[in-house]
Amino acid sequence: MENKKVYIETLGCQMNKSDAERMYGMLEHIGYTQTQEPKEADLLIINTCSIRQLSEDKAYSQIGVWGKWRGKSRGKSRGKSENISCDKSNYKNLGEADRKNLYPKIVVSGCVAQQAGEKIFKRAPYVDLVLGTQRLYELPSLVKRIENGERIVSVDEKPFKESEIQINRVKSVNAWVPIMEGCNNFCTYCIVPYTRGRERSRKPELIIAEIKKALSEGFKEITLLGQNVDSYGKDLDNGQNLAWLLKQINAIEGKFRIRFVTNYPTDITDEVIDTVIELDKVCEYFHIPMQSGDDYILKKMNRRYDYATYKRICDHIRSRIKDVTITSDFIAGFPGETEEQFQNTLNAMTELELDYSNTAAYSPREKTVAAKWTDLYIPEDVKTERLARLNEHNRECCLKSNQKYIGQEMEVLVENFEIRKNGNKVITGRTRNNKIVHIPYEKDITGEFINVKITNAKTWYLNGELI
Ligand code: SAH
Ligand code: SF4
Ligand code: F3S
């Protein structure tokens, strides 16, 4: 088959985005080119997220739309008239020979796939492959089999061996590089330990090789990814840890930046804080999800710290690192959360002067402990209202945080150039501490490091001028 096309729709976190870049790379090896147009794809992949019910619903509705496109010819020539209805009964009795001729092939990957497995076929019988998160590297061989009409579920928790592959990265200045995957924490609200399995570190040689390759392709910023980057190395033989890894990466020649996400509050070591202070490439930025500012709720969430401990960590980092950005995640309306307990979250955000927070209303997830506390569920309207207040608080914190930098000189890595509707030419980039800055400039200098003076601050970004 010539000139096959693949389209991947990615939902969820950076880990999923990174997985998509790997899938594109692997599929190129077996003759697929990437398309931005789902309608002309022979292979459609939905790379799913199940962190909240809404993300899961989005995945199923997308699969439903794609199911309606199934027909007996490939790509652009697919005619409406011969499309097969995505009615469940139509698919039940199809054999391999029939399925072989049906296009587009549909793959469900990511966290919903891992969690729902075979159940996906019941809901969406036109799906050809359910690919679990730990079987990513099995994709090429499985795609060859679905091309022949097979229907496959591969969600084994035994990770499929990572192969040396080319990665088709999204064109940008930042390259995402996973260093570990999985989580052992089992916070009572969270599905991730069930969808990404136990913590596993990637071998340092693979990580370093991947980073060198990305740098040679022109990437200027490396963001190390993991559900808990502080756990890096715990399962390796030689006492390697995150601080050690940061040192190896910092030693690679050339000008570039290094970031890492996500940190678990109580797992951040002084050694890691030292690397941020001492290593020129490691940026002054920590993402440390707090989830709630209330001790009782934190306990119920099975987080291993109380407010005072989180505050101590935050104060310690701020006292040691000038201009450090600390961002967080919060959940509004966890089962049993009282108004007073919610207030503690708002107060925490303000007191700690958090620079930015991701916020979400609690969403019950199957299998998790908290989902069983149905009698403690907070009504939807209360959750929505708390989330709105949390967001308003977040906006105030962001503006306050940004205002700190007015008049300051900062290094910006340029990420984008645009000519606005009014004709103004503007470049956009990020400071080392992850603030977005807009700067008037005549031409596209994406990928360059420039020095900028901050002239004013908005809620979500700074304005600056070249110096
Ligand atoms: N490993 C990171 C977070 C991964 S999940 C950590 O330890 O914090 C990303 C964020 O999604 C979480 O920080 C949490 O705020 C949010 N989240 C997870 N499960 C959720 C749920 N059931 N409902 C609402 N938000 C949730
Ligand atoms: Fe989820 Fe908690 Fe693990 Fe983060 S640490 S991924 S919130 S279980
Ligand atoms: Fe979603 Fe899975 Fe990431 S549940 S947030 S895609 S780890």
XYZ file of C-alpha atoms and ligand atoms in Angstrom:
508
model
C 0.000 0.000 0.000
C 1.501 3.320 -1.042
C 1.349 6.715 0.542
C -0.532 5.910 3.697
C -1.546 8.770 5.934
C -1.940 8.971 9.698
C -3.618 11.556 11.891
C -3.274 11.620 15.684
C -5.614 13.581 17.934
C -3.984 14.074 21.331
C -5.857 14.895 24.531
C -4.408 15.307 28.016
C -0.958 16.044 29.345
C 2.531 16.549 27.918
C 3.240 12.860 28.385
C 0.543 12.136 25.815
C 1.920 14.810 23.482
C 5.315 13.236 23.777
C 3.861 9.770 23.092
C 2.231 11.161 19.932
C 5.603 12.408 18.629
C 6.943 8.897 19.161
C 3.977 7.292 17.418
C 4.425 9.534 14.362
C 8.111 8.582 14.308
C 7.432 4.845 14.510
C 4.692 4.952 11.891
C 6.891 6.822 9.444
C 9.152 3.763 9.513
C 6.357 1.617 8.191
C 5.330 3.999 5.449
C 2.886 6.437 6.998
C 3.131 10.179 6.537
C 1.565 12.619 8.922
C -1.527 14.547 7.851
C -3.281 17.451 9.569
C -6.522 16.498 7.874
C -8.307 13.623 9.648
C -10.681 13.135 6.711
C -7.863 12.044 4.422
C -6.173 9.708 6.920
C -6.036 5.931 6.465
C -5.135 5.552 10.102
C -6.776 7.626 12.843
C -5.391 7.534 16.358
C -7.054 9.084 19.361
C -4.525 9.449 22.133
C -6.787 9.699 25.145
C -6.771 11.139 28.671
C -8.925 9.958 31.559
C -7.929 12.405 34.296
C -11.511 13.738 34.416
C -14.821 12.482 33.086
C -14.929 15.332 30.584
C -11.673 14.268 28.908
C -12.913 10.694 28.664
C -16.241 11.819 27.166
C -14.369 13.866 24.572
C -12.489 10.774 23.471
C -15.615 8.664 22.999
C -17.432 11.377 21.076
C -14.440 11.761 18.719
C -14.288 7.997 18.138
C -18.005 8.091 17.345
C -17.475 10.746 14.663
C -14.648 8.762 13.095
C -16.670 5.557 13.129
C -19.146 7.232 10.786
C -16.407 7.731 8.198
C -15.660 4.051 7.749
C -15.879 2.996 4.118
C -14.416 0.599 1.615
C -11.749 2.770 0.090
C -8.738 4.577 1.357
C -7.883 8.241 1.851
C -9.265 11.098 -0.220
C -11.160 8.907 -2.625
C -13.386 7.698 0.188
C -16.900 8.382 -1.083
C -19.819 9.221 1.188
C -22.178 6.835 -0.580
C -20.250 3.709 0.296
C -19.687 4.620 3.937
C -20.620 1.939 6.407
C -22.951 2.993 9.173
C -21.243 2.852 12.553
C -24.221 0.989 13.927
C -23.015 -1.687 16.367
C -24.932 -4.471 14.609
C -23.057 -3.792 11.361
C -19.753 -4.632 12.928
C -20.630 -7.559 15.120
C -20.429 -10.194 12.445
C -17.592 -8.860 10.349
C -14.710 -11.239 9.782
C -11.092 -10.327 9.158
C -11.542 -10.340 5.404
C -14.341 -7.755 5.644
C -12.512 -5.603 8.164
C -9.379 -5.618 6.045
C -11.087 -3.505 3.434
C -12.551 -0.990 5.834
C -10.905 2.406 6.174
C -9.929 4.451 8.052
C -8.439 2.119 10.635
C -9.167 3.475 14.105
C -6.783 3.201 17.077
C -7.482 4.220 20.671
C -4.299 4.813 22.666
C -3.448 6.572 25.929
C -5.021 6.451 29.353
C -8.634 5.598 28.442
C -7.327 2.719 26.328
C -5.228 1.397 29.200
C -8.092 1.601 31.628
C -11.037 0.460 29.511
C -9.254 -2.161 27.367
C -11.665 -4.531 25.669
C -14.684 -2.545 26.904
C -13.949 -0.018 24.179
C -15.018 -2.568 21.545
C -18.425 -2.836 23.195
C -18.990 0.900 23.049
C -17.292 1.425 19.706
C -17.110 -1.817 17.707
C -15.536 -0.070 14.721
C -12.299 0.450 16.678
C -9.475 -1.737 15.322
C -6.850 -1.418 18.022
C -6.834 -0.546 21.715
C -3.250 0.288 22.638
C -2.311 0.620 26.315
C 0.168 3.205 27.573
C 2.844 0.630 28.302
C 2.611 -0.952 24.851
C 3.434 2.201 22.879
C 6.428 0.686 21.105
C 4.399 -2.264 19.916
C 2.406 0.083 17.660
C 4.105 -0.619 14.284
C 3.670 -4.403 14.467
C 0.078 -4.035 15.642
C -0.774 -1.576 12.871
C 0.455 -4.106 10.306
C -1.909 -6.651 11.821
C -4.957 -4.372 11.817
C -4.210 -3.565 8.188
C -4.954 -7.244 7.609
C -8.282 -7.052 9.336
C -7.352 -8.144 12.844
C -8.909 -6.497 15.847
C -6.538 -6.203 18.801
C -6.412 -5.162 22.445
C -2.912 -4.711 23.855
C -3.022 -3.330 27.366
C -0.629 -5.625 29.189
C 1.072 -3.800 32.080
C 4.379 -5.368 31.152
C 6.071 -2.549 29.243
C 6.909 -3.306 25.604
C 10.625 -2.808 25.081
C 11.533 0.709 24.050
C 13.047 0.713 20.580
C 15.474 3.211 19.180
C 13.185 5.234 17.055
C 13.057 8.471 15.270
C 10.783 10.955 17.006
C 8.745 13.325 14.859
C 8.682 16.279 17.199
C 6.251 19.145 16.861
C 8.166 22.100 15.406
C 8.913 24.345 18.357
C 11.880 25.466 20.430
C 11.024 23.092 23.281
C 11.514 19.330 23.163
C 9.646 17.121 25.648
C 11.756 14.249 26.911
C 10.174 11.651 29.212
C 12.581 10.480 31.920
C 10.206 8.364 33.951
C 6.670 7.152 33.683
C 4.069 5.883 36.122
C 3.191 6.678 39.688
C 3.300 4.841 43.002
C 1.465 7.436 45.064
C -2.181 6.512 44.696
C -3.700 9.842 45.673
C -7.320 8.928 46.365
C -8.782 11.018 43.509
C -6.321 10.104 40.771
C -6.502 7.606 37.935
C -2.885 7.952 36.790
C -1.430 5.018 38.803
C -4.028 2.810 37.091
C -3.390 4.151 33.597
C 0.385 4.627 33.603
C 1.394 1.784 35.913
C 4.175 1.812 38.500
C 7.139 4.183 38.350
C 9.764 3.280 35.768
C 12.858 5.297 34.923
C 14.255 5.425 31.410
C 17.896 4.561 31.016
C 20.127 7.651 31.187
C 21.931 6.690 27.933
C 18.639 6.763 26.054
C 17.652 10.102 27.570
C 21.016 11.721 26.824
C 21.070 10.394 23.251
C 17.559 11.694 22.695
C 18.483 15.125 24.044
C 21.631 15.368 21.895
C 19.570 14.507 18.846
C 16.936 17.149 19.680
C 19.644 19.767 20.182
C 21.237 18.861 16.860
C 17.841 19.399 15.228
C 17.779 22.940 16.619
C 15.706 22.610 19.791
C 16.766 25.149 22.430
C 14.926 23.948 25.482
C 14.615 20.463 26.956
C 11.755 19.723 29.334
C 12.158 16.500 31.262
C 8.821 14.813 31.828
C 7.510 12.472 34.464
C 4.502 12.083 36.743
C 6.987 12.421 39.631
C 10.380 13.459 38.308
C 11.859 13.259 41.820
C 11.481 9.491 41.672
C 13.902 9.321 38.756
C 16.519 6.630 39.267
C 14.970 4.876 42.253
C 14.614 1.733 40.142
C 18.022 2.037 38.436
C 21.186 0.296 39.603
C 23.770 2.980 40.125
C 22.310 5.515 42.493
C 21.401 7.840 39.653
C 18.815 10.453 40.585
C 17.263 13.611 39.157
C 20.088 15.872 40.328
C 22.650 13.509 38.779
C 20.713 13.453 35.505
C 20.454 17.254 35.435
C 24.245 17.459 35.813
C 24.806 15.076 32.874
C 22.458 17.090 30.695
C 23.886 20.427 31.777
C 27.316 19.189 30.666
C 26.167 18.803 27.060
C 27.720 21.554 24.971
C 25.790 24.475 23.532
C 23.350 27.093 24.736
C 20.015 25.654 25.731
C 17.666 25.496 28.705
C 16.613 22.599 30.897
C 13.286 22.300 32.711
C 11.575 19.437 34.529
C 7.968 18.660 35.541
C 6.238 17.490 37.831
C 7.659 17.548 41.377
C 6.000 15.924 44.369
C 6.306 18.482 47.224
C 8.027 16.343 49.844
C 10.296 14.557 47.349
C 12.201 17.664 46.219
C 15.766 17.295 47.456
C 18.256 20.003 48.361
C 20.488 18.456 45.759
C 17.939 19.291 43.059
C 17.523 22.830 44.398
C 21.335 23.129 44.258
C 21.366 22.142 40.588
C 18.922 24.943 39.811
C 21.202 27.388 41.608
C 24.512 26.091 40.284
C 23.866 24.793 36.791
C 23.591 27.529 34.183
C 21.105 25.687 31.946
C 18.636 24.525 34.580
C 15.827 27.089 34.841
C 14.323 28.692 37.938
C 10.975 27.006 37.708
C 9.139 24.390 39.823
C 5.714 22.903 39.240
C 4.658 21.535 42.632
C 0.994 20.518 42.779
C -0.517 21.231 46.196
C -4.112 20.064 45.445
C -5.645 21.582 48.596
C -4.661 24.079 51.279
C -6.541 22.176 53.981
C -4.862 19.562 56.183
C -7.915 17.348 56.586
C -8.586 17.269 52.841
C -4.902 16.633 52.100
C -5.059 13.627 54.390
C -8.215 12.382 52.676
C -6.443 12.837 49.356
C -3.582 10.667 50.640
C -1.079 13.439 49.970
C 1.945 12.979 52.243
C 2.206 16.551 53.606
C 0.202 19.176 55.401
C -0.086 22.863 54.629
C 2.779 23.846 56.956
C 5.101 21.358 55.274
C 4.233 22.573 51.777
C 4.751 26.165 52.935
C 8.136 25.295 54.392
C 9.230 23.730 51.082
C 7.948 26.698 49.123
C 9.617 29.243 51.444
C 12.845 27.262 51.368
C 12.956 27.258 47.554
C 12.100 30.962 47.376
C 14.746 31.850 49.950
C 17.420 30.019 47.992
C 16.500 30.856 44.383
C 15.981 34.440 43.288
C 13.009 35.057 40.977
C 11.947 31.425 41.071
C 8.503 30.638 39.675
C 6.442 28.145 41.642
C 3.252 26.861 40.043
C 0.710 24.419 41.405
C -2.448 22.383 40.771
C -5.638 22.571 42.851
C -8.852 20.592 42.981
C -12.118 22.273 44.027
C -14.947 20.270 45.582
C -13.152 17.110 46.688
C -15.683 14.790 48.436
C -16.616 16.205 51.836
C -14.863 19.565 51.298
C -16.572 22.209 53.448
C -16.693 25.898 52.560
C -14.189 26.534 55.328
C -11.801 23.919 53.979
C -12.135 25.400 50.501
C -11.306 28.813 51.966
C -8.030 27.311 53.177
C -7.142 26.570 49.574
C -7.858 30.166 48.532
C -5.808 31.428 51.465
C -2.913 29.129 50.612
C -2.792 30.411 47.038
C -2.541 33.994 48.291
C -0.260 33.397 51.241
C 2.282 31.427 49.231
C 2.108 33.910 46.354
C 1.863 31.053 43.892
C 2.758 32.302 40.444
C 0.176 30.264 38.561
C -2.076 27.273 39.256
C -3.938 24.727 37.169
C -7.392 24.309 38.601
C -10.121 21.699 38.225
C -13.391 20.647 39.782
C -13.192 17.196 41.349
C -14.300 14.464 38.974
C -14.931 10.954 40.368
C -12.801 8.325 38.610
C -13.614 4.650 38.489
C -11.360 2.437 40.651
C -10.094 5.314 42.802
C -10.742 5.371 46.545
C -12.452 8.777 46.745
C -14.946 7.853 44.016
C -16.526 5.433 46.500
C -17.421 8.231 48.928
C -20.613 9.019 47.046
C -22.403 10.283 50.157
C -19.752 12.981 50.463
C -19.921 14.188 46.859
C -20.211 17.948 46.523
C -23.150 19.056 44.306
C -22.144 20.108 40.774
C -23.321 23.711 41.204
C -21.239 24.120 44.375
C -18.171 22.662 42.646
C -18.644 24.972 39.680
C -19.023 27.977 41.930
C -15.895 27.071 43.940
C -13.934 26.514 40.771
C -14.948 29.983 39.541
C -13.701 31.552 42.792
C -10.506 29.519 42.598
C -9.933 30.781 39.060
C -10.566 34.372 40.079
C -8.039 33.972 42.872
C -5.582 32.420 40.465
C -5.919 35.402 38.100
C -5.161 37.794 40.947
C -2.107 35.756 41.978
C -0.817 35.639 38.384
C -1.150 39.388 37.900
C 0.594 40.048 41.213
C 3.352 37.632 40.282
C 3.842 39.257 36.874
C 3.918 42.772 38.334
C 7.029 41.825 40.321
C 9.029 41.898 37.110
C 8.158 45.360 35.747
C 11.383 47.239 35.077
C 13.529 44.114 35.355
C 15.897 42.826 32.665
C 15.299 39.216 31.697
C 16.599 36.686 29.191
C 13.932 35.543 26.749
C 14.009 32.550 24.431
C 11.937 33.504 21.384
C 9.233 31.000 20.465
C 7.089 32.784 17.934
C 6.719 35.722 15.513
C 3.422 37.182 14.360
C 2.087 40.095 12.398
C -1.062 41.219 14.175
C -4.256 42.427 12.488
C -3.244 46.047 13.153
C 0.053 45.404 11.363
C 2.174 45.314 14.526
C 4.998 42.842 14.432
C 5.509 40.985 17.689
C 7.777 38.220 18.938
C 6.788 36.046 21.882
C 9.042 34.060 24.145
C 9.646 32.837 27.653
C 11.913 33.932 30.458
C 13.967 31.381 32.357
C 11.307 31.401 35.066
C 8.663 30.546 32.484
C 6.920 33.909 32.082
C 5.538 34.667 28.638
C 6.777 37.971 27.177
C 5.553 39.859 24.092
C 8.089 42.178 22.469
C 7.631 44.437 19.425
C 10.175 43.292 16.812
C 10.487 43.506 13.059
C 11.459 39.981 12.116
C 11.209 36.338 13.039
C 14.052 35.382 15.363
C 12.476 32.223 16.763
C 15.028 30.133 18.660
C 17.241 33.079 19.635
C 18.028 34.202 23.168
C 17.541 37.940 23.702
C 17.693 40.336 26.622
C 14.526 42.230 27.346
C 13.366 44.918 29.715
C 9.889 44.290 31.118
C 7.664 47.312 30.516
C 4.315 46.158 31.839
C 2.433 43.187 33.236
C -0.897 41.573 32.381
C -2.563 38.566 34.003
C -1.196 35.940 31.606
C 1.870 37.645 30.146
C 4.430 40.421 30.308
C 5.248 43.095 27.746
C 8.848 43.992 27.141
C 11.305 45.761 24.860
C 14.609 44.689 23.472
C 17.696 46.074 25.197
N 1.684 13.853 39.248
C 1.159 15.106 39.446
C -0.172 15.388 38.762
C -0.702 14.538 37.684
S -2.390 14.701 37.281
C 0.995 15.318 40.947
O 1.357 14.551 41.743
O 0.432 16.284 41.345
C -2.556 16.420 36.966
C -3.544 17.099 37.845
O -4.862 16.689 37.566
C -3.398 16.828 39.318
O -2.397 17.588 39.882
C -4.761 17.161 39.872
O -4.835 18.503 40.283
C -5.674 16.948 38.668
N -6.555 15.786 38.906
C -6.182 14.504 39.037
N -7.253 13.720 39.267
C -8.336 14.530 39.295
C -9.723 14.314 39.503
N -10.212 13.102 39.743
N -10.552 15.381 39.450
C -10.052 16.623 39.225
N -8.757 16.883 39.017
C -7.890 15.850 39.049
Fe -1.928 11.255 40.512
Fe -1.039 11.641 42.935
Fe 0.385 10.196 41.225
Fe 0.152 12.806 40.879
S 1.149 11.792 42.595
S -0.054 11.231 39.295
S -1.908 13.233 41.567
S -1.607 9.649 42.081
Fe -4.466 12.342 31.265
Fe -3.096 10.148 31.352
Fe -1.858 12.467 31.248
S -4.952 10.536 32.462
S -3.261 13.817 32.329
S -3.123 11.625 29.680
S -1.189 10.666 32.367
